[in-house]
Short mmCIF file of C-alpha atoms in Angstrom, two decimals:
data_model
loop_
_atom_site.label_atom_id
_atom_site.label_comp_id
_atom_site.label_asym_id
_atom_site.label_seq_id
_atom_site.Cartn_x
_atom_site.Cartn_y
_atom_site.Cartn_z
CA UNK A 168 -33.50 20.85 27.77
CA UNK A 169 -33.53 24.81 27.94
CA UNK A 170 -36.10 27.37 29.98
CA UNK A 171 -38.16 29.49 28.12
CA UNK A 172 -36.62 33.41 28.92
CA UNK A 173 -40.03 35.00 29.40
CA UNK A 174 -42.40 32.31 30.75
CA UNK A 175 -39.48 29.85 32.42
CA UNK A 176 -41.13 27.15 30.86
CA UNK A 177 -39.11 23.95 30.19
CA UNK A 178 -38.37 23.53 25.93
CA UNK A 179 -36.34 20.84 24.01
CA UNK A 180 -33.11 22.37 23.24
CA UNK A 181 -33.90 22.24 19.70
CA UNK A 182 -37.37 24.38 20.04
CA UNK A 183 -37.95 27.65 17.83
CA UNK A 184 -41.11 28.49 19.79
CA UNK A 185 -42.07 28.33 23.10
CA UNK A 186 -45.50 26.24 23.82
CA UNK A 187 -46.66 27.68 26.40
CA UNK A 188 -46.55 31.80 25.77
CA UNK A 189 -45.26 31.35 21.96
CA UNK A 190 -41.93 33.21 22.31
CA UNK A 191 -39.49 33.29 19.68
CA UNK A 192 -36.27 31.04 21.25
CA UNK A 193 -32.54 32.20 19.90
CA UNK A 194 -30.69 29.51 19.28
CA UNK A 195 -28.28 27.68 21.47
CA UNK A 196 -24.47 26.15 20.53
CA UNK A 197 -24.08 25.35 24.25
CA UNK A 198 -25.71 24.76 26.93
CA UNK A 199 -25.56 24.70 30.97
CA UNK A 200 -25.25 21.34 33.14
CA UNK A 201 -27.84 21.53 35.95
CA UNK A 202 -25.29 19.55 38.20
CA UNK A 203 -21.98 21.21 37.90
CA UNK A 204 -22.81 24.53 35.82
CA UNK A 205 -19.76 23.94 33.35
CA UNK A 206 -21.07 24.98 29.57
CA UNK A 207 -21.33 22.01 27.03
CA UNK A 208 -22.18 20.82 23.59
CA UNK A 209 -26.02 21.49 22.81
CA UNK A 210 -25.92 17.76 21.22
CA UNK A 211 -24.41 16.01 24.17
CA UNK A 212 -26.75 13.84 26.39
CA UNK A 213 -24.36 13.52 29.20
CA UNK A 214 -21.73 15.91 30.95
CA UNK A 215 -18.30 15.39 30.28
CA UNK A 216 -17.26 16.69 33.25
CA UNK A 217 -19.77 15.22 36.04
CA UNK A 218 -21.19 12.41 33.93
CA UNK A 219 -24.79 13.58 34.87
CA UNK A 220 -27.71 12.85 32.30
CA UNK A 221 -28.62 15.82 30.47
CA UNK A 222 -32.05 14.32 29.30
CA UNK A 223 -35.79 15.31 30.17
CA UNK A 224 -35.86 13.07 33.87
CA UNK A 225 -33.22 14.62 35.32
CA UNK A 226 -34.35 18.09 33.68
CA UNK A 227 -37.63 17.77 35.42
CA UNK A 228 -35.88 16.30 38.41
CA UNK A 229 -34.01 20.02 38.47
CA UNK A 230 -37.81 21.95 37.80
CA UNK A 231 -39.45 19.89 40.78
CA UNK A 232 -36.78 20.57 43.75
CA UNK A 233 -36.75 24.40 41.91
CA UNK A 234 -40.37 25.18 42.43
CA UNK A 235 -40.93 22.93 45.57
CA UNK A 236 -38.07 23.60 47.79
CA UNK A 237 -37.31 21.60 50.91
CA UNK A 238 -39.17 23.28 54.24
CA UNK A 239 -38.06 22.75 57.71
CA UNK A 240 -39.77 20.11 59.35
CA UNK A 241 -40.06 18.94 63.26
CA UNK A 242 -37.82 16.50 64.24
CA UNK A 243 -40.77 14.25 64.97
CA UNK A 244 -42.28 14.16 61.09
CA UNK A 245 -41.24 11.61 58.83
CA UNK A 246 -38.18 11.98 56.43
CA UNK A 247 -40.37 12.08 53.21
CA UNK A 248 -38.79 14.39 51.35
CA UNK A 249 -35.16 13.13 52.21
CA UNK A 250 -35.97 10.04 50.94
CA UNK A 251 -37.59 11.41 47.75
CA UNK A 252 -34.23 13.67 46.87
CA UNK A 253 -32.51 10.71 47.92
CA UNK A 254 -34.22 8.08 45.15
CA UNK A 255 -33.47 10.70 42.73
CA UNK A 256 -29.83 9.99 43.24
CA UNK A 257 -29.69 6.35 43.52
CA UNK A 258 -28.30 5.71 40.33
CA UNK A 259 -24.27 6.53 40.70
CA UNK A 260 -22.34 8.94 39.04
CA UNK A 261 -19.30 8.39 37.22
CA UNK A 262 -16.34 8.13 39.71
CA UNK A 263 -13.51 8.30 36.91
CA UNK A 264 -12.81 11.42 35.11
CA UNK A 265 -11.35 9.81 32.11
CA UNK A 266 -14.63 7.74 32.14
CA UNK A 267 -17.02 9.96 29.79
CA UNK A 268 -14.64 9.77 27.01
CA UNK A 269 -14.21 8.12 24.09
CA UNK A 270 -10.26 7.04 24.53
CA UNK A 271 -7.44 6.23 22.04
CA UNK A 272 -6.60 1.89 22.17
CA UNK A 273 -3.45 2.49 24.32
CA UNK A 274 -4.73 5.24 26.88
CA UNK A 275 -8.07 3.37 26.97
CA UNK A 276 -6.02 0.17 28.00
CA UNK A 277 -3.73 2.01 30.66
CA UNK A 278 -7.31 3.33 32.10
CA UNK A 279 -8.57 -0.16 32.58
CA UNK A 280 -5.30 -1.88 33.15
CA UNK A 281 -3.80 0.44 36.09
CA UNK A 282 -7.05 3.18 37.74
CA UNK A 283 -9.39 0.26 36.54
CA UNK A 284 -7.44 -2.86 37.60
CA UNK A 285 -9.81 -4.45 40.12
CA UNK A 286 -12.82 -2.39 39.43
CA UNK A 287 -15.77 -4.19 39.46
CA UNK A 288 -18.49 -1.65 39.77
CA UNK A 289 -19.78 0.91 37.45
CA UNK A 290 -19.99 0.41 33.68
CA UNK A 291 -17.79 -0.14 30.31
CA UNK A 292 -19.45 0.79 26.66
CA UNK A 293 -18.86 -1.82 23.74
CA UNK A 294 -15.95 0.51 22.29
CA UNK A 295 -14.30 0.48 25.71
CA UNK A 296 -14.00 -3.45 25.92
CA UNK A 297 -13.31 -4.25 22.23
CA UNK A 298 -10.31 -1.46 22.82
CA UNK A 299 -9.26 -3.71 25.74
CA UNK A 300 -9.66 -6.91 24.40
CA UNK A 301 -7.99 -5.36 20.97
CA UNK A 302 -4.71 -4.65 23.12
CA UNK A 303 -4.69 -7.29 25.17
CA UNK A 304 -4.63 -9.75 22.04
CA UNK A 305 -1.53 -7.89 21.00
CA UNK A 306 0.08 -7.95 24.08
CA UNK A 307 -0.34 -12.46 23.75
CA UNK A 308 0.68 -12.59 20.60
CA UNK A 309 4.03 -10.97 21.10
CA UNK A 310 4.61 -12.62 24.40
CA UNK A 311 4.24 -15.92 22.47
CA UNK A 312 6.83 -14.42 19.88
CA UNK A 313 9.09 -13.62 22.59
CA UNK A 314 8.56 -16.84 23.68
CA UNK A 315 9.19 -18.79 20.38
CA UNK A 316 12.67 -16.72 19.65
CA UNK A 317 13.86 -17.81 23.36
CA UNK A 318 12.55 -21.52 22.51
CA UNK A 319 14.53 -21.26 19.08
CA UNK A 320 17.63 -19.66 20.68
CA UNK A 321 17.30 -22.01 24.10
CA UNK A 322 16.16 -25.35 22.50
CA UNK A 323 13.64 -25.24 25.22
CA UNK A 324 10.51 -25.26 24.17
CA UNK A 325 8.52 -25.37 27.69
CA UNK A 326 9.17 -20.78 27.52
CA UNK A 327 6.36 -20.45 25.52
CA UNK A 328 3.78 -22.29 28.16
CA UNK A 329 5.65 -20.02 30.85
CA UNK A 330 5.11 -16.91 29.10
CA UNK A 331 1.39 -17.46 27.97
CA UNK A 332 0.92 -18.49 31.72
CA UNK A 333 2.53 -15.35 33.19
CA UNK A 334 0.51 -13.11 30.87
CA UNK A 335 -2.55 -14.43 32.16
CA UNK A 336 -2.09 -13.97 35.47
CA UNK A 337 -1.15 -10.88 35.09
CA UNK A 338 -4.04 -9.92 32.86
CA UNK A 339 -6.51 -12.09 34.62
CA UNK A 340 -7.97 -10.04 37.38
CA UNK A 341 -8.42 -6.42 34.98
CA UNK A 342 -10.13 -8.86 32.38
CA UNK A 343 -12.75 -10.26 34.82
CA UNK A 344 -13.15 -6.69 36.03
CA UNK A 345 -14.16 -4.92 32.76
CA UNK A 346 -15.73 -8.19 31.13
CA UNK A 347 -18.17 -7.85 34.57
CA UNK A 348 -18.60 -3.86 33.78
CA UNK A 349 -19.36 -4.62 30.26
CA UNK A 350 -22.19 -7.10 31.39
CA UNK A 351 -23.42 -4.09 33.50
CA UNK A 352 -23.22 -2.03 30.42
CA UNK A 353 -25.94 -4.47 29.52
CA UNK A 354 -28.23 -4.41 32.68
CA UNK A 355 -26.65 -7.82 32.97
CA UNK A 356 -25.91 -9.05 36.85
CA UNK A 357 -21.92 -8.95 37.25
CA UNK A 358 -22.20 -12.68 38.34
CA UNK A 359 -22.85 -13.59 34.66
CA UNK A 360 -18.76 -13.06 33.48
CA UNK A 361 -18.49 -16.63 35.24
CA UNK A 362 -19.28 -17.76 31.92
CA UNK A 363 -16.13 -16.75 30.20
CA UNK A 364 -15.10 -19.93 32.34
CA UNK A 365 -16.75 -22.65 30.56
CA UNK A 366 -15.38 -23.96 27.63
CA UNK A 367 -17.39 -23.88 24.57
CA UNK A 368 -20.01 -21.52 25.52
CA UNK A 369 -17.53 -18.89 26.42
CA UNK A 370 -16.86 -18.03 23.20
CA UNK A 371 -20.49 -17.24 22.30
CA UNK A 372 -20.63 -14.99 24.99
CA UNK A 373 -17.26 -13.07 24.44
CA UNK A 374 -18.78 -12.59 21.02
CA UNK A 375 -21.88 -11.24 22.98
CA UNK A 376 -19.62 -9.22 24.96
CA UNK A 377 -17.96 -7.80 22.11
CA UNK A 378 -21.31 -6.48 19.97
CA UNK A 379 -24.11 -6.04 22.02
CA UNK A 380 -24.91 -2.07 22.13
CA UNK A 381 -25.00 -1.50 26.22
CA UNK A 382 -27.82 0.87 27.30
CA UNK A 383 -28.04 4.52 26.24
CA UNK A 384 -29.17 5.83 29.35
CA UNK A 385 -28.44 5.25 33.26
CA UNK A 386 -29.51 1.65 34.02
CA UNK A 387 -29.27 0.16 37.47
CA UNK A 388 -25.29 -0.18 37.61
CA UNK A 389 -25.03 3.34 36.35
CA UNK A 390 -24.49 6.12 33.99
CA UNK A 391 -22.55 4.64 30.29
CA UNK A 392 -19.47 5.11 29.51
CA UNK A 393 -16.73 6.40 26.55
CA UNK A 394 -19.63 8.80 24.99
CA UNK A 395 -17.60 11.86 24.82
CA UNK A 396 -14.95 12.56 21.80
CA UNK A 397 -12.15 14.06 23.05
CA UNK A 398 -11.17 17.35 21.57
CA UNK A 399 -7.66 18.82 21.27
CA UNK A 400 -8.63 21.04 24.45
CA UNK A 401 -9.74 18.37 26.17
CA UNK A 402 -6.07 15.88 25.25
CA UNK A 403 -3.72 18.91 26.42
CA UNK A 404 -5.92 19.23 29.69
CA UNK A 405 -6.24 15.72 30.94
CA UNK A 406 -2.85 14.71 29.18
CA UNK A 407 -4.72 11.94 26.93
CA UNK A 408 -4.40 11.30 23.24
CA UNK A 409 -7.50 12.02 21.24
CA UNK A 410 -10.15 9.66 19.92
CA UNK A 411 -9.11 6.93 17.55
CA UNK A 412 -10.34 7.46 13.69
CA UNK A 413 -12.10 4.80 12.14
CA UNK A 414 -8.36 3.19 11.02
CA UNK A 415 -6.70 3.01 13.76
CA UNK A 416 -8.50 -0.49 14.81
CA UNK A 417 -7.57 -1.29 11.40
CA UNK A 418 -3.92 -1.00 12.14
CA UNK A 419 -3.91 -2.76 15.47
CA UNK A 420 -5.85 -5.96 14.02
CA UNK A 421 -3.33 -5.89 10.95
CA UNK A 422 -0.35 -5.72 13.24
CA UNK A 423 -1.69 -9.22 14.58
CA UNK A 424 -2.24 -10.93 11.44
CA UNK A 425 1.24 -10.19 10.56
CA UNK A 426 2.67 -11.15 14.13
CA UNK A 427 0.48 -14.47 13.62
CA UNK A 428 1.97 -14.75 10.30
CA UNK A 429 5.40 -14.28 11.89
CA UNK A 430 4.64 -16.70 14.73
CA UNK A 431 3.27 -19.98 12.24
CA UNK A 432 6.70 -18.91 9.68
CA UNK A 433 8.58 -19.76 12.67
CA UNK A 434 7.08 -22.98 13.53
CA UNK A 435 7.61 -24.17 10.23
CA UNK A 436 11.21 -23.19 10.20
CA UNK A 437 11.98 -24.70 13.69
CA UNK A 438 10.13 -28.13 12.41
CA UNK A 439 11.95 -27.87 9.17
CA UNK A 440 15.91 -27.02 10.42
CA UNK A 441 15.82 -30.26 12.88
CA UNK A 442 17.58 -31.75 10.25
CA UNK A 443 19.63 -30.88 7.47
CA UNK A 444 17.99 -30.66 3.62
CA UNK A 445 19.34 -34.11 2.98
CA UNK A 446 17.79 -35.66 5.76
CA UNK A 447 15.25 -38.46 4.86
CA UNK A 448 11.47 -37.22 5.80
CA UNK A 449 10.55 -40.61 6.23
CA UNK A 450 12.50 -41.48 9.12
CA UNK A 451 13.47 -38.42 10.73
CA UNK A 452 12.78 -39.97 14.57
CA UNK A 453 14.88 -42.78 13.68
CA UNK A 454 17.61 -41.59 11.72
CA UNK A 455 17.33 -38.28 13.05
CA UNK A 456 17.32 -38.75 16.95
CA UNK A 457 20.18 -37.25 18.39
CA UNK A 458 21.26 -37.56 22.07
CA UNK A 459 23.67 -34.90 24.05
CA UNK A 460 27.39 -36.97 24.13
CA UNK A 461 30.33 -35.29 23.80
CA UNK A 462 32.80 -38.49 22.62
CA UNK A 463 33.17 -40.34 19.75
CA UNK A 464 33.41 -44.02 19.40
CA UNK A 465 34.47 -46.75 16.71
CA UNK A 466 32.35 -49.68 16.20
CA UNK A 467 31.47 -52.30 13.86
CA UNK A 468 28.70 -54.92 12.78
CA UNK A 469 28.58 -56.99 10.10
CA UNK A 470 26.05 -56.47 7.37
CA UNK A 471 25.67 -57.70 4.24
CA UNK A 472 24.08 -54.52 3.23
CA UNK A 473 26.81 -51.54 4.14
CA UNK A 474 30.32 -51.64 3.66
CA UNK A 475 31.99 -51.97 7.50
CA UNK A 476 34.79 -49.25 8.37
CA UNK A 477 38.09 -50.50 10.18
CA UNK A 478 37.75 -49.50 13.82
CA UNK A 479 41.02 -48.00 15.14
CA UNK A 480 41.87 -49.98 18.71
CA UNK A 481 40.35 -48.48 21.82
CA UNK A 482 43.69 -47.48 23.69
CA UNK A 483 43.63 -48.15 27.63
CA UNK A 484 43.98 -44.16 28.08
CA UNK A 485 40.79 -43.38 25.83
CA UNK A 486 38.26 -45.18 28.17
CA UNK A 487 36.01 -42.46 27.50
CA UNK A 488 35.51 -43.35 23.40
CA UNK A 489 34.73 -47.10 25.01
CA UNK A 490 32.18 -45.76 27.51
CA UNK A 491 30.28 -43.30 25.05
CA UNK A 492 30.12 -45.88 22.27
CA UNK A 493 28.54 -48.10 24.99
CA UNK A 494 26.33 -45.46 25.44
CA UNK A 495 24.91 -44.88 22.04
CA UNK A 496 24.74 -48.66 21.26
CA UNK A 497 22.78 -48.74 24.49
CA UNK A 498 20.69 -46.29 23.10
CA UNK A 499 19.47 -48.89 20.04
CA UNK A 500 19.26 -51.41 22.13
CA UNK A 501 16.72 -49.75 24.47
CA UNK A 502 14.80 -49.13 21.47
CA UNK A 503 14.46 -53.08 19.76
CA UNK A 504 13.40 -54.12 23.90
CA UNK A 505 10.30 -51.28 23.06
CA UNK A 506 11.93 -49.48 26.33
CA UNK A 507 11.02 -46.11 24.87
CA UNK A 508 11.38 -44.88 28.17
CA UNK A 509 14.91 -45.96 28.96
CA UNK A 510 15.93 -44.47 25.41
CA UNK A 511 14.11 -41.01 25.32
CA UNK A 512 16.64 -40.50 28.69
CA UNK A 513 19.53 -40.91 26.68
CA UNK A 514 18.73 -38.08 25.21
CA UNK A 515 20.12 -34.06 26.22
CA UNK A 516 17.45 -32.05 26.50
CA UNK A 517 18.91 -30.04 23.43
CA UNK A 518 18.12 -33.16 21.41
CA UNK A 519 14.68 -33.96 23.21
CA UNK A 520 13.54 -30.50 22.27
CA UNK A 521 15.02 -31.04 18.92
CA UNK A 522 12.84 -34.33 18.23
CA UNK A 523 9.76 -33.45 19.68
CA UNK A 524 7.70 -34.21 23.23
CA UNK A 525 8.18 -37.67 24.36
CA UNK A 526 4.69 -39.01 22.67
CA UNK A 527 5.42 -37.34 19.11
CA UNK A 528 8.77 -38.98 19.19
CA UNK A 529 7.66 -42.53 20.19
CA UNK A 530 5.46 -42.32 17.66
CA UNK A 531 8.17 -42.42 15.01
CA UNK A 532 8.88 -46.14 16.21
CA UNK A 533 5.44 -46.96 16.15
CA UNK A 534 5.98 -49.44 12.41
CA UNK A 535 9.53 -50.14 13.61
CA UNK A 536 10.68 -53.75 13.93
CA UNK A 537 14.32 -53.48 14.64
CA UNK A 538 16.97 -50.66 14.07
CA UNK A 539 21.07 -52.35 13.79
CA UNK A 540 23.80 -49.73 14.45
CA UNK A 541 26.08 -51.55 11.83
CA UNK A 542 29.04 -49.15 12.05
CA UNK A 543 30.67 -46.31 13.72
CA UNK A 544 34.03 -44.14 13.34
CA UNK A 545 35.12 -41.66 15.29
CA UNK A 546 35.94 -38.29 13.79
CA UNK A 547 36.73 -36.53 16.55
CA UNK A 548 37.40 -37.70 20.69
CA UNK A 549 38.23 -35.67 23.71
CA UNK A 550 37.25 -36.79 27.37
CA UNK A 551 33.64 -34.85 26.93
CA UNK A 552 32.53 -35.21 23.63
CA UNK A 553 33.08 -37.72 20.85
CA UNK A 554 31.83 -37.44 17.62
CA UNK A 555 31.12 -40.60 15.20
CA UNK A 556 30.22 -41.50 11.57
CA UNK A 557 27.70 -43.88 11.72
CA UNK A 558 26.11 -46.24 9.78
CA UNK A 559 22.13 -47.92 10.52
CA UNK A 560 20.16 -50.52 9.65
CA UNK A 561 16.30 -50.24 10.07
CA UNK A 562 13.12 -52.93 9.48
CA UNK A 563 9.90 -51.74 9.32
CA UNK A 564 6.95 -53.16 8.77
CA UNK A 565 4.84 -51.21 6.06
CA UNK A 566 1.61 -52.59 5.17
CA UNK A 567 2.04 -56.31 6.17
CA UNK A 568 5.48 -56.07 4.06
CA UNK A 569 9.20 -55.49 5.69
CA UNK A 570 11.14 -53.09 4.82
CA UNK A 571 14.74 -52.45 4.74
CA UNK A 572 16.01 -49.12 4.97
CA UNK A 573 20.26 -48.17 5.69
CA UNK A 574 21.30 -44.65 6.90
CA UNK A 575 24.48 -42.67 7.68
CA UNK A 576 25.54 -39.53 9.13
CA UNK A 577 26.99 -37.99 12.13
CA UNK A 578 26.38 -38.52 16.17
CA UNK A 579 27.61 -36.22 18.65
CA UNK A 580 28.27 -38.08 22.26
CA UNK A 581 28.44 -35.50 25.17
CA UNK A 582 29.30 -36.41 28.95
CA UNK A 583 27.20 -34.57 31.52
CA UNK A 584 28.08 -35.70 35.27
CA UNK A 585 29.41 -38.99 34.36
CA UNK A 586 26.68 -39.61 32.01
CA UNK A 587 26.83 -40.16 28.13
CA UNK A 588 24.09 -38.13 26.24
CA UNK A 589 22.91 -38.09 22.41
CA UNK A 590 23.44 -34.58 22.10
CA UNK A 591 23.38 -33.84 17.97
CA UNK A 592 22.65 -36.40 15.10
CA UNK A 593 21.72 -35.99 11.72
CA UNK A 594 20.94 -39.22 8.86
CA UNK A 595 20.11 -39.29 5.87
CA UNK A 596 18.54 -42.33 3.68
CA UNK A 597 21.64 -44.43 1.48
CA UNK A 598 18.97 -47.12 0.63
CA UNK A 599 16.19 -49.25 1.22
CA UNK A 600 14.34 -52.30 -0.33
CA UNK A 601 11.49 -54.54 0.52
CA UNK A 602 11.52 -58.17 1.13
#
C-alpha cells in the first residue's frame, strides 16, 4: 500500500490515480516497510528483513495508531487502548533471519538441522519441508550404502540395522520439529505430527505434508515462511547460497535413484558371490553351508554312488585333523536329528552371514530327508585350520518322490577357543537321480 502525496490518502501500490482528490501517482519500484523502514520490492507481500505483512490490515493497522495516537490516561482508567495495540501484535513475527527466504537444499537443511533443531514453534512453507525431507532421504540412502560396503567387507550383515538406527536418532527430533511447523503452515494444531507414528496412515499424511499449499498470509502460528528469493546481494550478506533453479531438485532426486540403483546391484552381487559360478542353485544351503574350522580331516563312507578316497592314518601328533573332522561330521549329524539349532552353531559367523539369517537357512532343509558325508581328504592341516575335499550324499523328498543328489567341493575347518567352526565351503552338484 502507498499514501497519496497531496491528500495522504491510503492507494494500492499499483494505483495511477488517487480516489479520493484524483492525483496523478508516479510510479513506485520500491517501497517502504511500515515496521522497520528498510526499502523493498513493490511486489513483495512480506519484509525480508522483519517478516512483517506488507498487505492492506497491517497498512490500516499503521493509518489507525497514525491519526489516533495514544493519550495519557489516569492510572485509575482501564487499559483499553494497550490492549487494542496489543491484539494487533498477537500474531508473532519471524524470529529467524534466514526465515523469509527461499533457501538452496543444503543451506535450507543446515537451517532446520542445526538453528532449527528442536524448534517447534513458528512455521515451515511446503518448499521448506520437501527441501528437508529431499536431503534427509539422501543422507539414508548413503548411510545404508556405507552400511552395505562394511557388511560386504565385514561379513556382518547386522551394520546396516546399526546405521539406519543411528541415523534416525539423530534425525528424529529436527524431523518431528519441522513436520509440526509444516502442520502449522497449515493452521493445523502441532499435536497432529503424532500421526507420522502410525503405520499405514502415515504415509497419506507425509504425502499431505509434502503438497498441501500452507497459508498465504499470517495464520494463528504465524507469519509463512521461504517467500523471499535470495538475490546475489542478499547471498554475499548473510553468507547463503542463492535460491535453487527449477533443476536442482532434479539432480538431488536423480542422485537417489542411482544410489538405490547402486544399493539393489549390491544385494544381488553379495547373494550371487556366496558361492562360486559352479555351485548348484538348487542346493546352495546344503551343499553350500560352510562353517569357520581351520583343520582338515580325512574320512570315509561307503557308497555305492561316489568313488571313496584312501584316508591317510590320523598320526597320534595330529589330534587336531581327528577333532575337526569330528566336528564337521558332527555338523551332518545335527542336521538328519532336525537339531537345526545345534548345527547353525557350528557355524563362524563369517559363514552364518554368508548363508543367510538362521530362518532363511533352515529353510533350505525344509524337503531334506537325510544328507551322508561319504568322504573327506585333507588338503591342507595345521593346528588351526584344516582344509578337506569332500564328498555328500543328499535325499530329498520332491513331490512325494526321493531324490538322490551327490556333491563335492572344499570345507575349511577353523579352531576358535578350543572350538571347531565351518568357516568356508563351497559344492557343487556331480549327480543326482530319482528313485
Amino acid at each position: 500500500m502507498r499514501r497519496c502525496s497531496n491528500c495522504d490518502a491510503l492507494l494500492p501500490d499499483q494505483s495511477v490515480f488517487c480516489g479520493n482528490c484524483g492525483l496523478k501517482q508516479e510510479p513506485l519500484n520500491e517501497k517502504i516497510c511500515s515496521k522497520c523502514s528498510k526499502p523493498m520490492p513493490i511486489e513483495n507481500n512480506f519484509c525480508p528483513h522483519c517478516g512483517i505483512s506488507t498487505t492492506i490490515n497491517s497498512e490500516m493497522a499503521e493509518d489507525t495508531s497514525t491519526k489516533n495516537p495514544p493519550t495519557t490516561e489516569s492510572p485509575s482508567s482501564p487499559q483499553i487502548n494497550l490492549k487494542t495495540t496489543n491484539s494487533n501484535n498477537a500474531i508473532p513475527l519471524s524470529t529467524y533471519d534466514l526465515d523469509p527466504y527461499i533457501l538452496s537444499e543444503i543451506d535450507n537443511f543446515k537451517f532446520s538441522f542445526t538453528q532449527k533443531y528442536a524448534e517447534f514453534n513458528g512455521r515451515a512453507s511446503r518448499g521448506e519441508y520437501c527441501r528437508y525431507i529431499l536431503i534427509e532421504t539422501l543422507l539414508l540412502v548413503l548411510v545404508i550404502a556405507i552400511g552395505l560396503l562394511i557388511t560386504y567387507i565385514s561379513k556382518k550383515p547386522e551394520y546396516v540395522f546399526y546405521g539406519i538406527v543411528l541415523f534416525n536418532v539423530v534425525c528424529f527430533l529436527p524431523t518431528l520439529a519441522i513436520s509440526t511447523r509444516r502442520a502449522h503452515d497449515l493452521n493445523n494444531p502441532g499435536w497432529t505430527s503424532i500421526i507420522l507414528f502410525i503405520p499405514y496412515i502415515n504415509t497419506l499424511y507425509s504425502l499431505y505434508l509434502l503438497l498441501k499449499k500452507g497459508d498465504t498470509t499470517p495464520n494463528s502460528y504465524g507469519y509463512p515462511t521461504s517467500f523471499e528469493i535470495i538475490t546475489p546481494q542478499i547471498s554475499e550478506e548473510k553468507d547463503i547460497q542463492l535460491s535453487p533453479d527449477s533443476g536442482s531438485a532434479t539432480k538431488f532426486i536423480l542422485t537417489i535413484i542411482v544410489l538405490i540403483g547402486i544399493i539393489v546391484a549390491a544385494f544381488v552381487s553379495m547373494d550371487s558371490n556366496k558361492f562360486p559360478s559352479n555351485t548348484t542353485k538348487s542346493k546352495p544351503s546344503k551343499s553350500a553351508t560352510t562353517v569357520n574350522t581351520s583343520k582338515t580331516v580325512s574320512l570315509s563312507e561307503s557308497n555305492p554312488q561316489s568313488t571313496s578316497t584312501p584316508q591317510p592314518a590320523v598320526q597320534p601328533e595330529n589330534n587336531y585333523i581327528e577333532q575337526s573332522t569330528n566336528a564337521l561330521r558332527s555338523y551332518y549329524d545335527r542336521l538328519n536329528q532336525k537339531n537345526f539349532n545345534g548345527a547353525y552353531a557350528l557355524l563362524s559367523e563369517q559363514q552364518q552371514a554368508s548363508v543367510g539369517y538362521y530362518n532363511t537357512w533352515r529353510n533350505g532343509y525344509n524337503t531334506t530327508l537325510n544328507v551322508t558325508l561319504t568322504s573327506t581328504k585333507v588338503l591342507s592341516a595345521n593346528p588351526n585350520q584344516v582344509i578337506y575335499e569332500y564328498q555328500l550324499h543328499a535325499k530329498d523328498s520332491i513331490n512325494g518322490r526321493v531324490k538322490h543328489q551327490f556333491f563335492t567341493g572344499n570345507v575349511t575347518m577353523e579352531r576358535v577357543n578350543s572350538t571347531w567352526y565351518i568357516k568356508d565351503q563351497d559344492g557343487r552338484l556331480v549327480s543326482s537321480y530319482f528313485e
